[in-house]
mmCIF file of C-alpha atoms and ligand atoms in Angstrom:
data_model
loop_
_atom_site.group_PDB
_atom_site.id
_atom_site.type_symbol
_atom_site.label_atom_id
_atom_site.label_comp_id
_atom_site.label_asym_id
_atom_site.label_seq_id
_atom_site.Cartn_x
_atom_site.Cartn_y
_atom_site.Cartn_z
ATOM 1 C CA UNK A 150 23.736 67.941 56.029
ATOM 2 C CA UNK A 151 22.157 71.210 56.477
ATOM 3 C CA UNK A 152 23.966 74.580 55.799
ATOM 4 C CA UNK A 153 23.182 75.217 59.634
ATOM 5 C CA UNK A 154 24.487 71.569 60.644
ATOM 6 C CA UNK A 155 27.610 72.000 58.605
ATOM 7 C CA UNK A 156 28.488 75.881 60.139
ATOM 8 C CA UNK A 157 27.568 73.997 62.928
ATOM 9 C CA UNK A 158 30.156 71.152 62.435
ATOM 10 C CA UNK A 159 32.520 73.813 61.509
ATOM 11 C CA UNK A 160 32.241 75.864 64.197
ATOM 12 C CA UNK A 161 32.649 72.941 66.659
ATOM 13 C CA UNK A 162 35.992 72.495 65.714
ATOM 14 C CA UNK A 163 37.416 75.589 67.437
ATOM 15 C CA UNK A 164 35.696 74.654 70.436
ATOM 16 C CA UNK A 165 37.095 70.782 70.526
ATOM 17 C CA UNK A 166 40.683 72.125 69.178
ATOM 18 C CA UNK A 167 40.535 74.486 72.064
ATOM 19 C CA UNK A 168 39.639 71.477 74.897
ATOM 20 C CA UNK A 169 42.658 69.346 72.920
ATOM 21 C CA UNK A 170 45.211 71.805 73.361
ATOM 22 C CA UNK A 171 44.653 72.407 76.880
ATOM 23 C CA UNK A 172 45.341 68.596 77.255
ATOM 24 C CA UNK A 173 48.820 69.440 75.611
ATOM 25 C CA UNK A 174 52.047 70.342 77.592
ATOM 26 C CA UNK A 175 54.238 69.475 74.979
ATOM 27 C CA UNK A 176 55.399 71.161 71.702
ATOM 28 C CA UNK A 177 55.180 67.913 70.010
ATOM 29 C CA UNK A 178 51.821 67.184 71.315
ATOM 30 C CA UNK A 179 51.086 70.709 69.640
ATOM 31 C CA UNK A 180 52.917 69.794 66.659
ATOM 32 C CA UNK A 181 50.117 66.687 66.310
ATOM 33 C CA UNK A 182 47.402 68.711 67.184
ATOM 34 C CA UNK A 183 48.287 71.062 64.505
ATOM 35 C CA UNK A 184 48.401 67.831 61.978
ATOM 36 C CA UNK A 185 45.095 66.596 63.476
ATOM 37 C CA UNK A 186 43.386 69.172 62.729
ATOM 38 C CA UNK A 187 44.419 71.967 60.182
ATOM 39 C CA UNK A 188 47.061 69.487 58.359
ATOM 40 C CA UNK A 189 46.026 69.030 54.482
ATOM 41 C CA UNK A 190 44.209 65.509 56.066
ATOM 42 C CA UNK A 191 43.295 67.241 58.747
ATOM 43 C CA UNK A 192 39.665 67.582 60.593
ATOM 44 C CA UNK A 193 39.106 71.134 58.711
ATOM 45 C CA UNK A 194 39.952 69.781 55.421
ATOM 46 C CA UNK A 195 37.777 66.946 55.481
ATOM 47 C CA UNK A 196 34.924 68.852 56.175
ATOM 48 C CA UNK A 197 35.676 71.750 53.192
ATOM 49 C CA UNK A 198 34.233 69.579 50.513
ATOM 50 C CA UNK A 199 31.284 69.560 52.334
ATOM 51 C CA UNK A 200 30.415 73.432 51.537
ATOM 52 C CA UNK A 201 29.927 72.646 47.578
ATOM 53 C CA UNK A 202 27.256 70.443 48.627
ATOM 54 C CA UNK A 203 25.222 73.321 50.001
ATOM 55 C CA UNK A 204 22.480 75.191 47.791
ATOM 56 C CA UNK A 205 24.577 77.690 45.870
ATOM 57 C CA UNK A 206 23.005 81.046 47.734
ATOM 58 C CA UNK A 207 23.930 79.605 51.394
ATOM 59 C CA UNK A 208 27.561 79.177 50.301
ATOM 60 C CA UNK A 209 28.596 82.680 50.490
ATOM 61 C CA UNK A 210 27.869 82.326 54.216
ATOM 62 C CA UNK A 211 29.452 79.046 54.744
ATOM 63 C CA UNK A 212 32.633 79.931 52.774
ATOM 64 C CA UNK A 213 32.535 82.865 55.586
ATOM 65 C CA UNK A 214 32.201 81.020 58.762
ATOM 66 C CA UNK A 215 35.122 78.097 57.030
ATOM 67 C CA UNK A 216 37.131 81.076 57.031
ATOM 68 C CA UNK A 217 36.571 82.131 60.379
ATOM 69 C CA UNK A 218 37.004 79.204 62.052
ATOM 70 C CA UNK A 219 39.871 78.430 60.368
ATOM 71 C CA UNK A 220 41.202 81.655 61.415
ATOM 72 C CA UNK A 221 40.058 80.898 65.228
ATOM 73 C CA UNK A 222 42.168 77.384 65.017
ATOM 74 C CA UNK A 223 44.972 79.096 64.001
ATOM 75 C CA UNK A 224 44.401 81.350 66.673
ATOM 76 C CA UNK A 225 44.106 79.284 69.644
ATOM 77 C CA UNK A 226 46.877 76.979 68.306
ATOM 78 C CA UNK A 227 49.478 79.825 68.690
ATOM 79 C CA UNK A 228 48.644 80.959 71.779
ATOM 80 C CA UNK A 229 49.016 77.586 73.142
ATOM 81 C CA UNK A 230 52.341 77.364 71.226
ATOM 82 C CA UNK A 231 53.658 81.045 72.492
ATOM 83 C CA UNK A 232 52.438 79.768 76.199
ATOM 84 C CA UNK A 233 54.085 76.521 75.853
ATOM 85 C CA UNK A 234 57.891 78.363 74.230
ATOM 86 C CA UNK A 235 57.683 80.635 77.384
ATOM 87 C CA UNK A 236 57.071 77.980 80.102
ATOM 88 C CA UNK A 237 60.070 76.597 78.699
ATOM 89 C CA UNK A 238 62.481 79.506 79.015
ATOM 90 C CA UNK A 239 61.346 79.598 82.625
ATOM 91 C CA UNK A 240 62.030 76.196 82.884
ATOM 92 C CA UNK A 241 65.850 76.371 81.977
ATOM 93 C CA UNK A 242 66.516 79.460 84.278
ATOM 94 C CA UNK A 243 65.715 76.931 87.014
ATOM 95 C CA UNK A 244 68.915 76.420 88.912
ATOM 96 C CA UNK A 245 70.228 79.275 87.009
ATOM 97 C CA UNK A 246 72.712 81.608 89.578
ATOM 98 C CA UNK A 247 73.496 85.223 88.365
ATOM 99 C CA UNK A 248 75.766 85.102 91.153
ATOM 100 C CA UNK A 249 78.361 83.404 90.069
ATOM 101 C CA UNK A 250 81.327 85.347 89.025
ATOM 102 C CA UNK A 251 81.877 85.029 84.914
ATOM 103 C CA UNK A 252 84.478 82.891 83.590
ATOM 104 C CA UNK A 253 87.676 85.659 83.289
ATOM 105 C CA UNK A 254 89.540 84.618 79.837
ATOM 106 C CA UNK A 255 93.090 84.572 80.160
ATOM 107 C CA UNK A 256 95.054 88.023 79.124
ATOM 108 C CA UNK A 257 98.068 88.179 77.670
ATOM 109 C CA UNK A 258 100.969 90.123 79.417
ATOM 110 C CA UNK A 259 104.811 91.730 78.310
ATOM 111 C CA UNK A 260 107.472 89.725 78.685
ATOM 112 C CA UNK A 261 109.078 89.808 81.793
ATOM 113 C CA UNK A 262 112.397 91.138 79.554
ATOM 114 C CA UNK A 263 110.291 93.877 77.317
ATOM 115 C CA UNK A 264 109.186 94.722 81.354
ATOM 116 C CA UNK A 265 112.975 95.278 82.041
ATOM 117 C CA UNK A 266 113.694 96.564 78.564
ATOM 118 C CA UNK A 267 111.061 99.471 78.502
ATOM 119 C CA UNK A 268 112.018 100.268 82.118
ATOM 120 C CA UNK A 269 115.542 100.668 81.239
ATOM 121 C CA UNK A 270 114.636 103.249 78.515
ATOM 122 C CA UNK A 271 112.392 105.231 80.748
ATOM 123 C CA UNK A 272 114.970 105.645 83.331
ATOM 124 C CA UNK A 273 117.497 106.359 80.106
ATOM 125 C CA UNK A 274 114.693 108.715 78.899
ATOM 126 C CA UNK A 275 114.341 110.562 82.025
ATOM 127 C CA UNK A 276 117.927 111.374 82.014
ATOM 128 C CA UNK A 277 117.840 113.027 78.452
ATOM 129 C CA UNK A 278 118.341 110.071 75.758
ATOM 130 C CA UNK A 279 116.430 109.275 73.247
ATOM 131 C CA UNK A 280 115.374 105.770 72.072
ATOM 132 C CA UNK A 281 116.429 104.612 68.800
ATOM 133 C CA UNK A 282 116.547 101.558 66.689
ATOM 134 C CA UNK A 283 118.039 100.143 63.826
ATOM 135 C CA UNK A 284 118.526 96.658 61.754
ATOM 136 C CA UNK A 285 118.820 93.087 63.020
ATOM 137 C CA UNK A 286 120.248 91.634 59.894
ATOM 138 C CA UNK A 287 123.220 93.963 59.802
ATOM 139 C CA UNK A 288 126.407 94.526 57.370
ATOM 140 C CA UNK A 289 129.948 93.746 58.480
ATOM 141 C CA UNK A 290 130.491 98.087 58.127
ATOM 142 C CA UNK A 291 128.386 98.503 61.444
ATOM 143 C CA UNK A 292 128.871 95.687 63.353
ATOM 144 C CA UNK A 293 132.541 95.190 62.979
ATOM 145 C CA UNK A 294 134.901 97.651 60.497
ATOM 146 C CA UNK A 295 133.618 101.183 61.722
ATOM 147 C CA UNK A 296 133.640 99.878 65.554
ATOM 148 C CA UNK A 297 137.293 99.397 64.846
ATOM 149 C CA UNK A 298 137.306 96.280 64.845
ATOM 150 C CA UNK A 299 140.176 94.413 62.611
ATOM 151 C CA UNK A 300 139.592 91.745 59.872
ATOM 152 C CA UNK A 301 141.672 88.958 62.478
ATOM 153 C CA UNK A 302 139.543 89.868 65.086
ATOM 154 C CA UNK A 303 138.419 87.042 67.166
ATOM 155 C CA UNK A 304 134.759 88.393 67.383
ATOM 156 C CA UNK A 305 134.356 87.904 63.607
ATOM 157 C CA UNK A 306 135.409 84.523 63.992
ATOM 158 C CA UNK A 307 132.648 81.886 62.544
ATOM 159 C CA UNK A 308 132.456 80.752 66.036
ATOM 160 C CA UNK A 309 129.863 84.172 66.959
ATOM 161 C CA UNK A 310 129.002 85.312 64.363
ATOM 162 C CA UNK A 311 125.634 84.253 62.619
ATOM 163 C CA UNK A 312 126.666 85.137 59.224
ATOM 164 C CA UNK A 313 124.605 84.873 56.241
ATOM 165 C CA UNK A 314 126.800 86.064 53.115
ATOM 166 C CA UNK A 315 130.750 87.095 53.532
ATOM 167 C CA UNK A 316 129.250 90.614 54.391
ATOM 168 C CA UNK A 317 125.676 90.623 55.905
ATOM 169 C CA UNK A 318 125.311 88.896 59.180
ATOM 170 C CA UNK A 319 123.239 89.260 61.963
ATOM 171 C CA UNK A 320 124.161 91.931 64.100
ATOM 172 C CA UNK A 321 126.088 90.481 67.568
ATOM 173 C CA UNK A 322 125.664 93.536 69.287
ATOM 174 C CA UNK A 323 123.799 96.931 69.544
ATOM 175 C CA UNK A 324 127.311 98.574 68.938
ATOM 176 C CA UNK A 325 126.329 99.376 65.140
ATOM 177 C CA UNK A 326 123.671 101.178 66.397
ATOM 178 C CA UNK A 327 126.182 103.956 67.462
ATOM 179 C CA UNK A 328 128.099 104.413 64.437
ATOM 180 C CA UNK A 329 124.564 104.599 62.468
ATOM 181 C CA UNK A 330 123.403 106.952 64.936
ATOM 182 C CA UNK A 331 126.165 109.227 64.686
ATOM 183 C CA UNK A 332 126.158 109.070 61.211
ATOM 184 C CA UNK A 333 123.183 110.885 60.387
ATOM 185 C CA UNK A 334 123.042 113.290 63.427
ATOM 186 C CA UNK A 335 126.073 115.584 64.456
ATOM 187 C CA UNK A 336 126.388 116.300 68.129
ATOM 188 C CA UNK A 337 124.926 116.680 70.842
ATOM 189 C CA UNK A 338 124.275 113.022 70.863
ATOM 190 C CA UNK A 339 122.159 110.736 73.544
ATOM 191 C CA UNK A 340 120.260 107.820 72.830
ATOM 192 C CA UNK A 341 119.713 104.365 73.663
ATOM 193 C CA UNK A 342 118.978 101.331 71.388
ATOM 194 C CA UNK A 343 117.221 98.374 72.527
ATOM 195 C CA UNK A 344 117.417 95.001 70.800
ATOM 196 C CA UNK A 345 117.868 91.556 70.321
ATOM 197 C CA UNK A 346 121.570 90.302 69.364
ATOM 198 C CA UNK A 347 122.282 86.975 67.542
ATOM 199 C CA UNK A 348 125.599 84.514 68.664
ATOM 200 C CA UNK A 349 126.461 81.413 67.712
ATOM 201 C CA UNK A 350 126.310 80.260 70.990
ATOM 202 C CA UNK A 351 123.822 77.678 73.352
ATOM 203 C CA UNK A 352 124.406 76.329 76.758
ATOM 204 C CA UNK A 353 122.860 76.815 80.180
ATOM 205 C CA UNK A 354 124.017 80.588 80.222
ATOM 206 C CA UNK A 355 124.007 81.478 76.310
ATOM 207 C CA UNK A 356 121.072 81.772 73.979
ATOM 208 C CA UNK A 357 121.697 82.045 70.199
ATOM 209 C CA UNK A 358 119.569 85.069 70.108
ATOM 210 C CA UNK A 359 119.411 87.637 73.564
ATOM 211 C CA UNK A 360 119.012 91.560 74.397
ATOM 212 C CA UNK A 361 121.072 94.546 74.590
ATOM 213 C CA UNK A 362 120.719 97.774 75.493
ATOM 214 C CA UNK A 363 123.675 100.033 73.921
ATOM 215 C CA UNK A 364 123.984 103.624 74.832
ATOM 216 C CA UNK A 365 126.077 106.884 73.296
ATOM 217 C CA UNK A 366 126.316 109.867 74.748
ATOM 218 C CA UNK A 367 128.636 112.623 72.631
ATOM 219 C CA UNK A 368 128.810 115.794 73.102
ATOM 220 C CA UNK A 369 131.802 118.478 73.566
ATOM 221 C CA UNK A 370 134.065 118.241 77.033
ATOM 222 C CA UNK A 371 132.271 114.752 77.692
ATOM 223 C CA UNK A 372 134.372 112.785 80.407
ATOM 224 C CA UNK A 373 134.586 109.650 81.937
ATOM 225 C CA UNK A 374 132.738 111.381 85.417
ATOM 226 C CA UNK A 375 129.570 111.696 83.471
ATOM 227 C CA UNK A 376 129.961 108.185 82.011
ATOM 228 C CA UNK A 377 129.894 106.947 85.887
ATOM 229 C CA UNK A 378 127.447 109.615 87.133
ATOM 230 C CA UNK A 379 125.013 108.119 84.390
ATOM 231 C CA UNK A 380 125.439 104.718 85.146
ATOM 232 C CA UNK A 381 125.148 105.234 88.695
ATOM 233 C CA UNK A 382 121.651 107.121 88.195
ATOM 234 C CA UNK A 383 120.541 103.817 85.984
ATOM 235 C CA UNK A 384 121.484 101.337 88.392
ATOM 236 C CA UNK A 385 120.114 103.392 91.569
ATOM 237 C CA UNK A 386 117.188 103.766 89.790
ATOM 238 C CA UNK A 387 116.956 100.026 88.540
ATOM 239 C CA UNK A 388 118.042 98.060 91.992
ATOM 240 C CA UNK A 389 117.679 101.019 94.534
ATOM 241 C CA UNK A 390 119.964 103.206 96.024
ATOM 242 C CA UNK A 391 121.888 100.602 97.968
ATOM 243 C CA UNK A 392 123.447 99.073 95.308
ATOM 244 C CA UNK A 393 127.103 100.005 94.887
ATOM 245 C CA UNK A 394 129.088 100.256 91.930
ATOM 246 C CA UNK A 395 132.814 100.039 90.431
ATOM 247 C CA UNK A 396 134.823 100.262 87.375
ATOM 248 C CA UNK A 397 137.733 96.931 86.343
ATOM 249 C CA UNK A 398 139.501 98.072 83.663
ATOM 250 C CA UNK A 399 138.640 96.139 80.513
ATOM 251 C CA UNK A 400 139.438 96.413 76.808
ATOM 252 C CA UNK A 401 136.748 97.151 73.673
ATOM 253 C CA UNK A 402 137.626 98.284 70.484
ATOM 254 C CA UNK A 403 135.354 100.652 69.865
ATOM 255 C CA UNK A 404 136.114 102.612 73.460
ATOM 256 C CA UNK A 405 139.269 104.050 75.220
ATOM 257 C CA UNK A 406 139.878 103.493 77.750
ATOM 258 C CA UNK A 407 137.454 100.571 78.298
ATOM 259 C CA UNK A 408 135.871 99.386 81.624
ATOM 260 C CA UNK A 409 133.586 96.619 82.680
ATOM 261 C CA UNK A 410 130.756 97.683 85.936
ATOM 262 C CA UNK A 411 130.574 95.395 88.545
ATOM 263 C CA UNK A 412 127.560 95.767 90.872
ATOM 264 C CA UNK A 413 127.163 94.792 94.245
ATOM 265 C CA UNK A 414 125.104 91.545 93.997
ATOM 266 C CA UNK A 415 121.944 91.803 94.637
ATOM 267 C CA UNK A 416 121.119 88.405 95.842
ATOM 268 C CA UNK A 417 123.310 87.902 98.836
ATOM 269 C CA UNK A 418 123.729 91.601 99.534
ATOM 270 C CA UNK A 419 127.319 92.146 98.427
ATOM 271 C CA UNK A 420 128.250 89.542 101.319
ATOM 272 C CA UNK A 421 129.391 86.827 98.952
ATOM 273 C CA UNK A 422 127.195 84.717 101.422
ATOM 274 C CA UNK A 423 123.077 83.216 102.146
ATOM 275 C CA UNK A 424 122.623 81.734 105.539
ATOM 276 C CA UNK A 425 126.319 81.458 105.223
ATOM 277 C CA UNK A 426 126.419 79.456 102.258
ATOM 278 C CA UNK A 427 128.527 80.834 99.256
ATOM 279 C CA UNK A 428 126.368 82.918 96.754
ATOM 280 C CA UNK A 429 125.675 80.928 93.629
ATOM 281 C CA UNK A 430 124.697 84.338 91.596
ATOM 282 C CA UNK A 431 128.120 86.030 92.246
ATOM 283 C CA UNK A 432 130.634 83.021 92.972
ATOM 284 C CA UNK A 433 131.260 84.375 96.521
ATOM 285 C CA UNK A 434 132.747 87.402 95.192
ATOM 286 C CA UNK A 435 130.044 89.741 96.461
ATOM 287 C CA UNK A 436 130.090 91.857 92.844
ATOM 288 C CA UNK A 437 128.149 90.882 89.496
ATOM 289 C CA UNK A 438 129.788 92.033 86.078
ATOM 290 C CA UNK A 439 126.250 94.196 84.319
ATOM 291 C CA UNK A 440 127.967 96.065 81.522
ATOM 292 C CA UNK A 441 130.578 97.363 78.905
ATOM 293 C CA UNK A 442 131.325 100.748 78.654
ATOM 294 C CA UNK A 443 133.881 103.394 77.688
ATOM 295 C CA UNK A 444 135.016 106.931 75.859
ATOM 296 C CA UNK A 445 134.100 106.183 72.517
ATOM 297 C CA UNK A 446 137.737 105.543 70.772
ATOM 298 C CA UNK A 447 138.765 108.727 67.989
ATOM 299 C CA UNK A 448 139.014 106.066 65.451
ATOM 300 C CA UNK A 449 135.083 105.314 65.647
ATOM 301 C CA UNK A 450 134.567 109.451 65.392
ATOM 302 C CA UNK A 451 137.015 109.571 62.614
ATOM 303 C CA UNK A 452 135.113 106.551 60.676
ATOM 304 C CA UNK A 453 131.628 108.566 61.132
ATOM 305 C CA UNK A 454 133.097 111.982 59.974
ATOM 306 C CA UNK A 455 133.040 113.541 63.696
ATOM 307 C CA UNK A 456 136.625 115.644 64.769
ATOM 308 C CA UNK A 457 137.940 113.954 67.529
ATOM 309 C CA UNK A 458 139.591 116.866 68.874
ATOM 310 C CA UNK A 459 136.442 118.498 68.937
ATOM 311 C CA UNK A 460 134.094 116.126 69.941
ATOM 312 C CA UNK A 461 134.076 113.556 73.399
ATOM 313 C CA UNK A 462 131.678 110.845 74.200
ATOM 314 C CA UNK A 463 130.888 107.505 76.432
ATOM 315 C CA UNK A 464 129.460 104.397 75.344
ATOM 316 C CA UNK A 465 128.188 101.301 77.306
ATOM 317 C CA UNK A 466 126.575 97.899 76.357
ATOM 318 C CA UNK A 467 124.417 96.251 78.421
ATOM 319 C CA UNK A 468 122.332 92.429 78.641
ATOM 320 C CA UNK A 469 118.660 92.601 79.554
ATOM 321 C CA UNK A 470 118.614 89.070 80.141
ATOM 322 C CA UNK A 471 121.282 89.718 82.933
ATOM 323 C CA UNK A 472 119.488 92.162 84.198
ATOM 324 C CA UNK A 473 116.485 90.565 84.440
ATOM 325 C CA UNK A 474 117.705 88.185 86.268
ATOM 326 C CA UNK A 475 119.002 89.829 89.175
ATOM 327 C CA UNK A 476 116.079 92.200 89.145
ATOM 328 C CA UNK A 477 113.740 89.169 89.614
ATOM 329 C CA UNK A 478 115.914 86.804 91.449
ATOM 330 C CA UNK A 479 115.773 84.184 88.506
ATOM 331 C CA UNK A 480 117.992 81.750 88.550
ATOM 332 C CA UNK A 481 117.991 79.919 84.861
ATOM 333 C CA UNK A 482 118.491 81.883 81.615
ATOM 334 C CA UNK A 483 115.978 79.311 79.777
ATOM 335 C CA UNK A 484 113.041 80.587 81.441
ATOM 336 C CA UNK A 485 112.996 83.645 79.766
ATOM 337 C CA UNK A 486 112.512 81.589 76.315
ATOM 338 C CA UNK A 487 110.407 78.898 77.439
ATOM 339 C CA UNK A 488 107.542 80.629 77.813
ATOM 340 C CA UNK A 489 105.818 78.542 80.501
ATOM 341 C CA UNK A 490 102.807 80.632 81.031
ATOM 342 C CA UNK A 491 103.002 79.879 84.429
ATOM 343 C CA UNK A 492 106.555 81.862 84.715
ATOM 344 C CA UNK A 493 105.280 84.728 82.363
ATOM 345 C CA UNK A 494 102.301 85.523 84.702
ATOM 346 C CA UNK A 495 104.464 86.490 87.381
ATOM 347 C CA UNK A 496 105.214 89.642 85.690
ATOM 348 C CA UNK A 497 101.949 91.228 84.716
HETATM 349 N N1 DAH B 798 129.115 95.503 72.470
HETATM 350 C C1 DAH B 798 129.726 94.937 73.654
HETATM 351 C C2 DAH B 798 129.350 93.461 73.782
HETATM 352 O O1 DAH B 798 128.428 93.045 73.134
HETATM 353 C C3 DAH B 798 129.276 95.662 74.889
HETATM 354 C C4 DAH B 798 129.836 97.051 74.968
HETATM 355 C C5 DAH B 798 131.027 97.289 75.593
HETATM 356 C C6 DAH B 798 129.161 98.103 74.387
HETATM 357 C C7 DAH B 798 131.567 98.545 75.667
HETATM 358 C C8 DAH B 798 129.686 99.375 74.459
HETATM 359 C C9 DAH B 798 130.903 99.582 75.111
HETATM 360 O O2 DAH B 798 129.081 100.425 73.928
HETATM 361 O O3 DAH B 798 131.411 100.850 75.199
HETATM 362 O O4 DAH B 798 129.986 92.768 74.492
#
């Protein structure tokens, strides 16, 4: 062969890869092309021994022109390949509808009783207190001795109380909240502490574990009034200014005199009646029980260093749960603890 015929030969190749590849609407058919003809048996590679065969001075040239064409196949083959890549991503927008609203991923929400709870506070708030809290895994000090409450109690019995040594237990109510408040602060005194409570205790109305609320208010000349005027603000504020209110007189060790708030139930209207059936919330009786409260008993001041003949206050104790439930109409304890996402996305 002739240095001219082989350049030639070479130089053909381009031109017949170029008329193969526009035969090819596949990236596998590119993929053999590519074997076919620059693969290390390819068409190009069978021809390179050819160029030591030419007279020595011509081989400068041919080297040149294997080069180029070599170059130009590699050309022409990507093109075809970048072509090919971008028909596809047309392809598989076919059918494709930017239209369509995005999936949403579910968000989370607070618990319908963190709702209640942090509403609670911010009417509490509003009114002056502050919030505070303390330890759920408390000693028998707080929760029982400095709240006056006896060794033979019946609230210490193993019955309610979660205990885990003799001594540390887990707290039953928010009540030891007060006498570590007032411990470390002397008066004026107004706060609120939120929390969850522990009782040995589970049936359709009683979890082992629920939420309080307890409040303390102490301050010089405080009376009984502005115990009432305060709750009457919270419960206005909580289940509108229709709801009525009243004291039963009611014993707690920690307060003196002690009374127990009634509200007018919410559910049948104070009536005692729906559709004149009896009310299954308040047994008929037109009034739901919502709270604990009293004047914070001199012994409790005298166990936290304060001078009872100086110093006056209120206390009151109340469930979230309970509350909860009347504020939302629901009728089952459980649900609160179930956590049916189906229930808890009521309340976002
Ligand atoms: N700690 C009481 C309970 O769990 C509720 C209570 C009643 C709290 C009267 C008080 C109070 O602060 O004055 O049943």
């Amino acid at each position: 062969m002739t240095t001219h015929e082989l350049i030639e030969t070479l130089e053909s190749l381009v031109r017949e890869l170029e008329k193969a590849l526009g035969q090819a609407s596949s990236l596998e058919a590119l993929e053999e092309l590519r074997v076919r003809f620059l693969g290390r048996k390819g068409k190009l590679a069978r021809i390179m021994p050819l160029v030591g065969s030419v007279p020595s001075e011509d081989r400068p040239e041919v080297g040149k022109a294997a080069n180029r064409v070599k170059t130009g196949m590699i050309e022409v083959w990507d093109a075809k390949k970048a072509e090919l890549e971008h028909a596809g991503e047309r392809q598989s927008l076919v059918g494709f509808d930017p239209t369509i609203p995005g999936r949403t991923p579910d968000r989370g929400s607070l618990h319908p009783i963190t709702l209640v709870m942090n509403d609670i506070c911010k009417t509490f708030v509003s009114l002056g207190f502050e919030v505070v809290s303390g330890p759920e895994v408390e000693n028998d000090f707080y929760n029982f001795e400095a709240l006056n409450l006896p060794p033979d109690h019946p609230a210490r019995d193993m019955q309610d109380t979660l205990y885990i040594t003799d001594k540390i237990l887990m707290r039953t109510q928010t009540s030891p909240m007060q006498v570590r408040t007032m411990e470390c602060r002397t008066p004026p005194v107004a706060v609120v502490a939120p929390g969850k409570v522990y009782r040995r205790d589970s049936d359709i109305t009683h979890t082992p574990m629920f939420h309080q609320i307890e409040g303390l208010l102490v301050d010089k000349n405080v009376t009984m009034a502005d115990l009432r005027g305060t709750l009457d603000a919270f419960i206005r504020t909580t289940f509108g200014a229709d709801v009525k209110m009243r004291f039963r007189p009611s014993f707690f060790p920690f307060t003196e005199p002690s009374a127990e708030v009634d509200m007018s139930c919410v559910m049948c209207g104070g009536t005692g009646h729906i559709d004149g059936k009896p009310c299954r919330v308040c047994k008929e009786s037109g009034w739901v029980e919502i709270l604990g409260c009293g004047m914070v008993d001199p012994a409790v001041f005298t166990n936290v260093g304060y001078d009872p003949e100086i110093y006056s206050g209120f206390a009151f104790g109340l469930g979230i749960e309970r509350i909860a439930m009347l504020k939302y109409g629901i009728g089952d304890l459980r649900m609160f603890f179930e956590n049916d996402t189906r229930f808890l996305r009521q309340f976002v």
